[in-house]
Coordinates of C-alpha atoms in Angstrom, one line a residue:
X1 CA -3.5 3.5 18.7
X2 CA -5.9 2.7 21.6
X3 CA -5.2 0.4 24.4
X4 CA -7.1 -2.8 24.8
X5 CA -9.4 -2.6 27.5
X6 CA -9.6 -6.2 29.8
X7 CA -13.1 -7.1 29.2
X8 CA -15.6 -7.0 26.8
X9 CA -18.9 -6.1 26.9
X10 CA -21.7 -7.9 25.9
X11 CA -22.7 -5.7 23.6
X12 CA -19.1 -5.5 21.8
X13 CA -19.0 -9.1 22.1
X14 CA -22.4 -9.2 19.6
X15 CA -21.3 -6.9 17.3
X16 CA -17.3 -8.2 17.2
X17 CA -18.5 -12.2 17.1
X18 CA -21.5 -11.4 14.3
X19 CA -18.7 -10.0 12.2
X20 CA -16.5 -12.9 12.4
X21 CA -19.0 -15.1 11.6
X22 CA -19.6 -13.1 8.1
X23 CA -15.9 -12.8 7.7
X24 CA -15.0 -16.6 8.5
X25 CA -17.6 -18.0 6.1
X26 CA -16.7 -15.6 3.4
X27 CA -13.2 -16.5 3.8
X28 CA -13.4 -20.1 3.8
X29 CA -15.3 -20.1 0.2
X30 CA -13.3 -21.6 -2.5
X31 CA -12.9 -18.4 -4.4
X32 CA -10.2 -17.4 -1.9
X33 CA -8.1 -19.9 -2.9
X34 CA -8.9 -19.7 -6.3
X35 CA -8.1 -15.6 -6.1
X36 CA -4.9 -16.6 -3.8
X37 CA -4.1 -19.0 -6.8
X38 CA -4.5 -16.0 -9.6
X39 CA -2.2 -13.5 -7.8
X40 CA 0.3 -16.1 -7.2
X41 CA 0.6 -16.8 -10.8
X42 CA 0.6 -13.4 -11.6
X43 CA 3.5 -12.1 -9.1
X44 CA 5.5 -15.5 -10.1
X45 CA 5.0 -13.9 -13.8
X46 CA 2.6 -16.8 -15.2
X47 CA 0.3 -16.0 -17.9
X48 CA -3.2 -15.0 -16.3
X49 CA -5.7 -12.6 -17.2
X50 CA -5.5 -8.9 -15.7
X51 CA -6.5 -9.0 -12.0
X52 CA -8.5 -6.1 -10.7
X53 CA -8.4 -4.6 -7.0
X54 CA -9.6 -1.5 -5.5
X55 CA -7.7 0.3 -2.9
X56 CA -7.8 4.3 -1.0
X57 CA -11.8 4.3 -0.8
X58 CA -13.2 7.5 0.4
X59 CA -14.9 5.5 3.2
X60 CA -16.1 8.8 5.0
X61 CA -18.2 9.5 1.8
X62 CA -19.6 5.6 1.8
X63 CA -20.4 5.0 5.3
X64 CA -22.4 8.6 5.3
X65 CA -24.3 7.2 2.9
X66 CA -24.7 3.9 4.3
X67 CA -24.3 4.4 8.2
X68 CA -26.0 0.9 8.5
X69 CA -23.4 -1.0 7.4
X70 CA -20.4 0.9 7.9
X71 CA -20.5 2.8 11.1
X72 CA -18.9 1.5 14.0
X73 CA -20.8 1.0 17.3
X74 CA -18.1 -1.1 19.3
X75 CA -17.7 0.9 23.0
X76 CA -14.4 -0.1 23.1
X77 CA -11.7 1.9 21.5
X78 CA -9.8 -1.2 20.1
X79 CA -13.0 -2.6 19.0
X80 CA -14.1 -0.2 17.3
X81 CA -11.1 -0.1 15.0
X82 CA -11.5 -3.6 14.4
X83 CA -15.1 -3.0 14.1
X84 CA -14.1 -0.4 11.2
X85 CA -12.1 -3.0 9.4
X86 CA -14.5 -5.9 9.2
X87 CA -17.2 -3.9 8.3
X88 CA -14.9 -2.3 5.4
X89 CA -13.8 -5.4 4.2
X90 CA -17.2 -7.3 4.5
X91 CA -19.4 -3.9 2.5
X92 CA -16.7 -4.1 -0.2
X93 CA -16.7 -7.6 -1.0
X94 CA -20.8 -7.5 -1.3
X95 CA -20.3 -4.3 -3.4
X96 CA -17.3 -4.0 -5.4
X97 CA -15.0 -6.5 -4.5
X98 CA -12.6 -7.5 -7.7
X99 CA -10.3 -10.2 -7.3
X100 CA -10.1 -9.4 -3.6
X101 CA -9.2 -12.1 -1.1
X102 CA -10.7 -12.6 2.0
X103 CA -8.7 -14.5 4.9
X104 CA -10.5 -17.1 7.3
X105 CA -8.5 -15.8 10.3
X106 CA -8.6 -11.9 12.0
X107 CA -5.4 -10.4 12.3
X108 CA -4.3 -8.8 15.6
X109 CA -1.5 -6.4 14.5
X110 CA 1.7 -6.6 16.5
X111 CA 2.1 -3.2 18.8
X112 CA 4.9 -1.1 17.5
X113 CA 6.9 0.9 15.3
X114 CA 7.3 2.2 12.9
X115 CA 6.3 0.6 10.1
X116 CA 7.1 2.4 7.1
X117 CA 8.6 5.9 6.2
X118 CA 6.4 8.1 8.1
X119 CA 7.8 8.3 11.6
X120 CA 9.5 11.1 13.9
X121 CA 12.5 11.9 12.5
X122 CA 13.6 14.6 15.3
X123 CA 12.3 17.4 12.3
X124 CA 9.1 18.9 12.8
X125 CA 7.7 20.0 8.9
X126 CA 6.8 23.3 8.8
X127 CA 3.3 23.1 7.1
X128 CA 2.0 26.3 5.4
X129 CA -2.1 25.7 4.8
X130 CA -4.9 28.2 3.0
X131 CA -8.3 28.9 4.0
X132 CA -10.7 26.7 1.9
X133 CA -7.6 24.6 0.7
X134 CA -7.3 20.6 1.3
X135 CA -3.4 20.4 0.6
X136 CA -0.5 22.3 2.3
X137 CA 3.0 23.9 1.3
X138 CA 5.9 23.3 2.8
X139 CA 8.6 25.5 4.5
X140 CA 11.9 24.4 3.4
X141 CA 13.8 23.5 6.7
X142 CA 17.2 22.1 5.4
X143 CA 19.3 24.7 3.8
X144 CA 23.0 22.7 4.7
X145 CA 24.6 19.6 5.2
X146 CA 24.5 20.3 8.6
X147 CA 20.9 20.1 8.7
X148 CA 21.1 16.7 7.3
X149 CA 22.9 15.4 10.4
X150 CA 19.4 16.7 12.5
X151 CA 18.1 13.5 10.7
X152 CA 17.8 11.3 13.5
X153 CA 17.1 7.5 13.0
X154 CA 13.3 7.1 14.5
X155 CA 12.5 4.7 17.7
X156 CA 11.9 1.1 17.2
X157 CA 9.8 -0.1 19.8
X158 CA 7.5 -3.1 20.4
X159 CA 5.0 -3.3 23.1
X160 CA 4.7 -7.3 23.5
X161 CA 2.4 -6.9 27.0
X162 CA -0.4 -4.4 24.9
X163 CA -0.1 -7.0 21.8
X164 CA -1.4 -9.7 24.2
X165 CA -3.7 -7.8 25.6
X166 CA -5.4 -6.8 22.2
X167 CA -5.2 -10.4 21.3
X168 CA -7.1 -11.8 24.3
X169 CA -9.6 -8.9 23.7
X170 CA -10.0 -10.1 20.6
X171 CA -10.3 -14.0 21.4
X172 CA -12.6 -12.7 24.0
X173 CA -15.0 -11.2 21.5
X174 CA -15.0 -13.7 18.7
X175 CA -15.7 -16.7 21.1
X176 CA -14.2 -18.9 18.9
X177 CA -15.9 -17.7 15.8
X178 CA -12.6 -17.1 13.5
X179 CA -8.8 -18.1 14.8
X180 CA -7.0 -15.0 15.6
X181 CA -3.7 -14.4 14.3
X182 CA -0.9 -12.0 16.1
X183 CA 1.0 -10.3 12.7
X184 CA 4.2 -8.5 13.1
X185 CA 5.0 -6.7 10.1
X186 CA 4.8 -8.3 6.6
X187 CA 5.9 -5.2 4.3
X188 CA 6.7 -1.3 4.6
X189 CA 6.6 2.0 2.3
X190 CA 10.3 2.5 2.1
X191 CA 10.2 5.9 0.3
X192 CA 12.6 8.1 0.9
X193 CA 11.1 11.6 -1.0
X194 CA 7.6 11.0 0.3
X195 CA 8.8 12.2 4.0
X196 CA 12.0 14.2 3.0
X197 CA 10.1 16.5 0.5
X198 CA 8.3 17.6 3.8
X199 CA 11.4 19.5 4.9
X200 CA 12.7 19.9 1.3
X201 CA 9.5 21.8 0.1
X202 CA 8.6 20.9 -3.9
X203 CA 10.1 24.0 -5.5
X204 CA 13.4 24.2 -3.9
X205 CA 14.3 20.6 -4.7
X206 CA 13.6 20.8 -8.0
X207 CA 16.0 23.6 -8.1
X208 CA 18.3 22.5 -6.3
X209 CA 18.8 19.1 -8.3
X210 CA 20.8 21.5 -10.3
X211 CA 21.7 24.5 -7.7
X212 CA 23.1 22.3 -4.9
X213 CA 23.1 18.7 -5.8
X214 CA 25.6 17.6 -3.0
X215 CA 22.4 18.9 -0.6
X216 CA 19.6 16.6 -2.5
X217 CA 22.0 13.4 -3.0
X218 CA 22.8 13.8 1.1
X219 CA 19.5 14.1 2.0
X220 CA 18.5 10.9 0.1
X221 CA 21.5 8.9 1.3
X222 CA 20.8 10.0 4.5
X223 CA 16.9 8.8 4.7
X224 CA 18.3 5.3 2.8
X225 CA 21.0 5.1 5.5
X226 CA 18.2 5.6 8.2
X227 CA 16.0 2.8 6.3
X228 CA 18.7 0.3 6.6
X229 CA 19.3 1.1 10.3
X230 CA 15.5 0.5 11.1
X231 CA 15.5 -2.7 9.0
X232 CA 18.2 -4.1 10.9
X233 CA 16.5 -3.4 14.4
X234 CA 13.0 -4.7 13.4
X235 CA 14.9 -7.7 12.7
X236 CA 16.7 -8.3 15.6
X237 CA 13.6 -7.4 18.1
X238 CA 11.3 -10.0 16.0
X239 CA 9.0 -7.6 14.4
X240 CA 9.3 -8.6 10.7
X241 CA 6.8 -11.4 9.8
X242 CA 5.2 -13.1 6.4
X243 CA 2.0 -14.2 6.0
X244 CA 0.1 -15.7 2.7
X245 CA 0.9 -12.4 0.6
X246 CA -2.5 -11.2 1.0
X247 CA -1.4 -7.4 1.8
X248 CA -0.7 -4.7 -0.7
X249 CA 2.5 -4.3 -1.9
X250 CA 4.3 -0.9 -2.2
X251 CA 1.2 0.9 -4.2
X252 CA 0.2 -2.2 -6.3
X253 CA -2.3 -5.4 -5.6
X254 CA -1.8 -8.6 -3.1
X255 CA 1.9 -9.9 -2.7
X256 CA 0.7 -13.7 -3.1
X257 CA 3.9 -15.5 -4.6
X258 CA 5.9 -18.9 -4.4
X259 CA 9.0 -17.1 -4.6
X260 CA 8.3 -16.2 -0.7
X261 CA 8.0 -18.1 2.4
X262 CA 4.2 -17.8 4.1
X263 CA 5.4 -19.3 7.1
X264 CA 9.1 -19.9 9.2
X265 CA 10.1 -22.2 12.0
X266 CA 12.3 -22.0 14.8
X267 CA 13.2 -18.2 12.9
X268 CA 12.5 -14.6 12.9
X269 CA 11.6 -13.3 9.8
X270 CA 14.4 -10.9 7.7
X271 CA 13.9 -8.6 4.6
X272 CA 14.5 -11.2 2.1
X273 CA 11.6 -13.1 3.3
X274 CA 9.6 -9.7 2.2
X275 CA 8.4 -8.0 -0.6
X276 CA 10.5 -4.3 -0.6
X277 CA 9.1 -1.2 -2.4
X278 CA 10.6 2.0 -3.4
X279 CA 9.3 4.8 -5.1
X280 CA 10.4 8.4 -6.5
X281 CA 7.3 10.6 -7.2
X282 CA 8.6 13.8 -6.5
X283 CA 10.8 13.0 -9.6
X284 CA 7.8 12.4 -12.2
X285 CA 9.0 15.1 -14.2
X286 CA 13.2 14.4 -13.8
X287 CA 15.0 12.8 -16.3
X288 CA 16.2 9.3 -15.7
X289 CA 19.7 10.4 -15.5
X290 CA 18.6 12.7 -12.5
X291 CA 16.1 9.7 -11.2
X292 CA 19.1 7.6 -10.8
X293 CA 21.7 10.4 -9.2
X294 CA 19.6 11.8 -6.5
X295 CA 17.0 8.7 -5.9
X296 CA 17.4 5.0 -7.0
X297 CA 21.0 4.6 -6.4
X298 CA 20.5 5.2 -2.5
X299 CA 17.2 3.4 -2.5
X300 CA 18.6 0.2 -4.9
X301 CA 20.9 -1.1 -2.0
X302 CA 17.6 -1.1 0.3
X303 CA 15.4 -2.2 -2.2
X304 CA 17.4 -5.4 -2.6
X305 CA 17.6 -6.5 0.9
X306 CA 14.3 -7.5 0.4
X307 CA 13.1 -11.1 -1.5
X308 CA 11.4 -9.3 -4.1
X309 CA 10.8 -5.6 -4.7
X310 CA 7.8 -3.3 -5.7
X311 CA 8.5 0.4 -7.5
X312 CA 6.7 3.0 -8.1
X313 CA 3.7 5.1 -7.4
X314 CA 2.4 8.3 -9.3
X315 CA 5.5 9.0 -10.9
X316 CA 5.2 7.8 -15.0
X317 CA 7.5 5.0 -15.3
X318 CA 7.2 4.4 -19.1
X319 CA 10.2 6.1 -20.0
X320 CA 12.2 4.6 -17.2
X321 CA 12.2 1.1 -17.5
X322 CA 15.9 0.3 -18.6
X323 CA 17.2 2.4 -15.3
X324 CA 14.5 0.3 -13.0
X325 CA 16.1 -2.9 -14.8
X326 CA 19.3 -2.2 -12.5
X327 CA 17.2 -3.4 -10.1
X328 CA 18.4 -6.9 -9.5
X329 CA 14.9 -8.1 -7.4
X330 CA 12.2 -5.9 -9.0
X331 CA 9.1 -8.0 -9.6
X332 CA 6.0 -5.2 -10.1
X333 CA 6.7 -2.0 -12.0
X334 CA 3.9 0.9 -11.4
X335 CA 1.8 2.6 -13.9
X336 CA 0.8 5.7 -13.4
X337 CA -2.3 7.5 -15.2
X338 CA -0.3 9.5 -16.8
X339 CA 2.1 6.7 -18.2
X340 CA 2.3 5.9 -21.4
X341 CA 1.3 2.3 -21.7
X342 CA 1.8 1.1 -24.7
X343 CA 5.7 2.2 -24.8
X344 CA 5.6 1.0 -21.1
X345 CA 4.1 -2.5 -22.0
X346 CA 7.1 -2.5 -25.0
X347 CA 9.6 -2.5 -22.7
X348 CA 8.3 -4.6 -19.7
X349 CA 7.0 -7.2 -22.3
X350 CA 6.8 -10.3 -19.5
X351 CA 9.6 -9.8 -17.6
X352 CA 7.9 -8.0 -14.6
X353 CA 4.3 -7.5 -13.5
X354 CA 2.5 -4.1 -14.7
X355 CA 0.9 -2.3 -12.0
X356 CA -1.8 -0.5 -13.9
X357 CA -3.2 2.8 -12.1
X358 CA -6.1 3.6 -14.1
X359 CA -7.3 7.4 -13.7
X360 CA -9.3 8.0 -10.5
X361 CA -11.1 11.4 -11.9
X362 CA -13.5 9.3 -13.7
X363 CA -15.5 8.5 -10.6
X364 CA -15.4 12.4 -9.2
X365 CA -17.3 13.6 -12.2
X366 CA -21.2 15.1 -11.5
X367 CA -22.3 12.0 -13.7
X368 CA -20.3 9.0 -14.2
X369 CA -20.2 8.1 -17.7
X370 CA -19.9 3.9 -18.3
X371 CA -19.2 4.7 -21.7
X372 CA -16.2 6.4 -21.4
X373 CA -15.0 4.3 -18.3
X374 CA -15.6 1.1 -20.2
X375 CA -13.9 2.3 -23.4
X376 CA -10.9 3.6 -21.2
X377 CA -10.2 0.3 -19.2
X378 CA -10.5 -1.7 -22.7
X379 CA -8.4 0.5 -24.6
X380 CA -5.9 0.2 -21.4
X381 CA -6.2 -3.8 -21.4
X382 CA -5.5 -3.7 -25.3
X383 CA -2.2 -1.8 -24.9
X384 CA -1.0 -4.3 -22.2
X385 CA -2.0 -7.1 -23.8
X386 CA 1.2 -9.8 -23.6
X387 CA 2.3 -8.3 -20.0
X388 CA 1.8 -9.8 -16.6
X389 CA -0.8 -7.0 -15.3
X390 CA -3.0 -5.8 -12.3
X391 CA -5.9 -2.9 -12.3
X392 CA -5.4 -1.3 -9.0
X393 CA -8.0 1.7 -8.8
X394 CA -6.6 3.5 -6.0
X395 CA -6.4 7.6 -4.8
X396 CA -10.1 7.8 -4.8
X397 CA -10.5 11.0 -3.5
X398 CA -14.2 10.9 -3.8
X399 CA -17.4 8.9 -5.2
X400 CA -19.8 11.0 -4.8
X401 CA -20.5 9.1 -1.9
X402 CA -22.4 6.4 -4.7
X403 CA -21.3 3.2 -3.9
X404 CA -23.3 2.4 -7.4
X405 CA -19.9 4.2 -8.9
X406 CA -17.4 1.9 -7.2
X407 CA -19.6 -1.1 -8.3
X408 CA -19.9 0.0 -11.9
X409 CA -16.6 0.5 -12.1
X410 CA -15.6 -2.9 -10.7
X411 CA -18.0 -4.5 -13.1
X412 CA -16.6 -2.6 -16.6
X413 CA -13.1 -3.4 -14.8
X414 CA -13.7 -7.2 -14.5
X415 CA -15.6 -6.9 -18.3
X416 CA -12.6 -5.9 -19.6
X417 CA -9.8 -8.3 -17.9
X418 CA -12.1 -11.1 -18.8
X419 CA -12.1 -10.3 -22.2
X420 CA -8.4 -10.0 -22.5

């Protein structure tokens, strides 16, 4: 992250303040509230039509294509990433924006860390990458128990004087043109597998679930054990906070719910005050007997810390929905593309939300084909009808760079929860 500098320049100041402008009258349309309303009802598990959202846009692709409205000219580095946002936020809600909800107010992240799963660990991955290639391989690192203890618990730290400074940088530049709001932080990916896999490496940990169990089950508990730790000290330096849901939860749509506090006096916030997540995808293929050993039972204690809980990501759920049950918090179940969702949709019924991941391939074709794209999402709609459900098109690797894609999309996508 980039420092704040102490002044603004007149130019920054243009760019920032013009923004804000855009982003405070969008934000104080009714629609927000009537969006805010929609996702509450849905997360609080009243009936409402399918909401849709669009999330992991191959921006590079996009602001190629339209440098106008999507490249950043802010000097300063802060800025600029601010800059980034706004402009993000503002090009999708004139283009493909869903049920998405725009806030009246500019968030000025709280300084510190971390914030999720991905953080220093003391290990160092051992990355093996191909000429030509996009993904990587990994090296397995941990071959003993004793490597399990190299674990370490990452830093928590919070830098109070450089959150200041980014807010009065940003006060600075708006001039009054949107309130600006310091945010500590509202929700985390509490994965365990995503980062541990890194030193596991794929194919050994699949063989190992049967080879060397006692390893895989240690290194899980471990990584949960870690998790808790973190938790504990985020709480006690003040760096958990709640706002009106309007984040994404785990790999699903807005948190907006009743069942959560949006503001706190004279009180720090604590995990049940939060939506929790947890997710397993290195396990898409395991049984649920195996999903439960060497996975849920470490992250379940975690997991229900929190007020209400988010699971899932690619990993095909379907199949699992009595084991995810144990649960005693869960609120949003994910559905993978390759998820059955008419036996999913059978055994959720109404008793969570159904976080539908339609199949993000359909945009990377050489021709997109509305046909197909609009029969897919109604046929998708038609075997959730009765659940609680959210569209969440996400893992866009690419679009072509067409933004007429991402629109179309949106439009079959809204077609088809409207006619539910």
């Amino acid at each position: 992250m980039q420092p704040a500098t102490a002044t603004v320049t007149r130019t920054d100041h243009a760019i920032i303040r013009g923004l804000a402008l855009r982003k405070f009258e969008i934000g104080s349309l009714p629609r927000q509230r009537e969006s805010h309303q929609r996702w509450s009802d849905l997360n609080d598990l009243r009936p409402v039509r399918p909401l849709v959202y669009i999330d992991q846009i191959p921006w590079h692709e996009l602001e190629a294509a339209h440098p106008e409205a999507l490249q950043s000219r802010c000097a300063d580095p802060w800025l600029r990433e601010v800059e980034s946002g706004m402009r993000r936020e503002l090009f999708q809600w004139e283009h493909f924006p869903g049920d998405m909800i725009i806030d009246p107010v500019l968030l000025c992240p709280q300084v510190g860390g971390p914030n999720g799963v991905y953080a220093d660990y003391g290990i160092k991955a051992e990355e093996v990458s191909r000429a030509g290639a996009h993904d990587v391989q990994f090296t397995p690192i941990i071959a003993s128990l004793a490597d399990v203890e190299r674990i370490r618990r990452p830093k928590v730290w919070v830098d109070h004087a450089e959150t200041e400074r980014r807010r009065h940088s940003l006060k600075q530049a708006v001039e009054g043109a949107i309130p600006v709001v310091v945010r500590g932080i509202t929700s985390q990916w509490h994965t365990p597998w995503d980062m541990a896999v890194r030193w596991y490496g794929v194919e050994r940990l699949m063989t190992d679930l049967i080879d060397r169990p006692d390893l895989v089950a240690a290194v899980c508990g471990r990584m949960c054990e870690i998790t808790g730790e973190v938790l504990d000290e985020q709480k006690c330096l003040g760096m958990l906070d709640v706002g009106e849901g309007h984040q994404m939860i785990g790999s699903g749509g807005y948190g907006c719910t009743s069942a959560l506090p949006t503001h706190l006096e004279g009180r720090h916030a604590t995990p049940r005050d939060q939506w929790g997540c947890g997710n397993a995808q290195m396990f898409s293929e395991v049984s649920t007997r195996m999903h439960e050993e060497f996975s849920l039972r470490f992250e379940r204690p975690v997991m229900e810390r929190f007020g209400l809980s988010y699971y899932g990501c690619c990993e095909p759920l379907h199949r699992k929905v009595k084991m995810l049950r144990s649960i005693r918090n869960l609120r949003k179940i994910s559905m993978s593309p390759k998820a059955d969702l008419r036996i999913g949709a059978a055994e959720v019924g109404r008793d969570y939300v159904m976080s539908f991941k339609p199949n993000p391939a359909h945009l990377a074709s050489d021709g997109f084909d509305e046909a197909l794209v609009g029969s897919y999402l109604k046929q998708a709609v038609t075997d959730l009808r009765g659940c609680n459900t959210e569209i969440v098109l996400k893992d866009v690797t690419t679009a072509r760079g067409d933004v007429v894609r991402l629109r179309r999309w949106e439009q079959l996508a809204m077609q088809a929860a409207a006619e539910a």
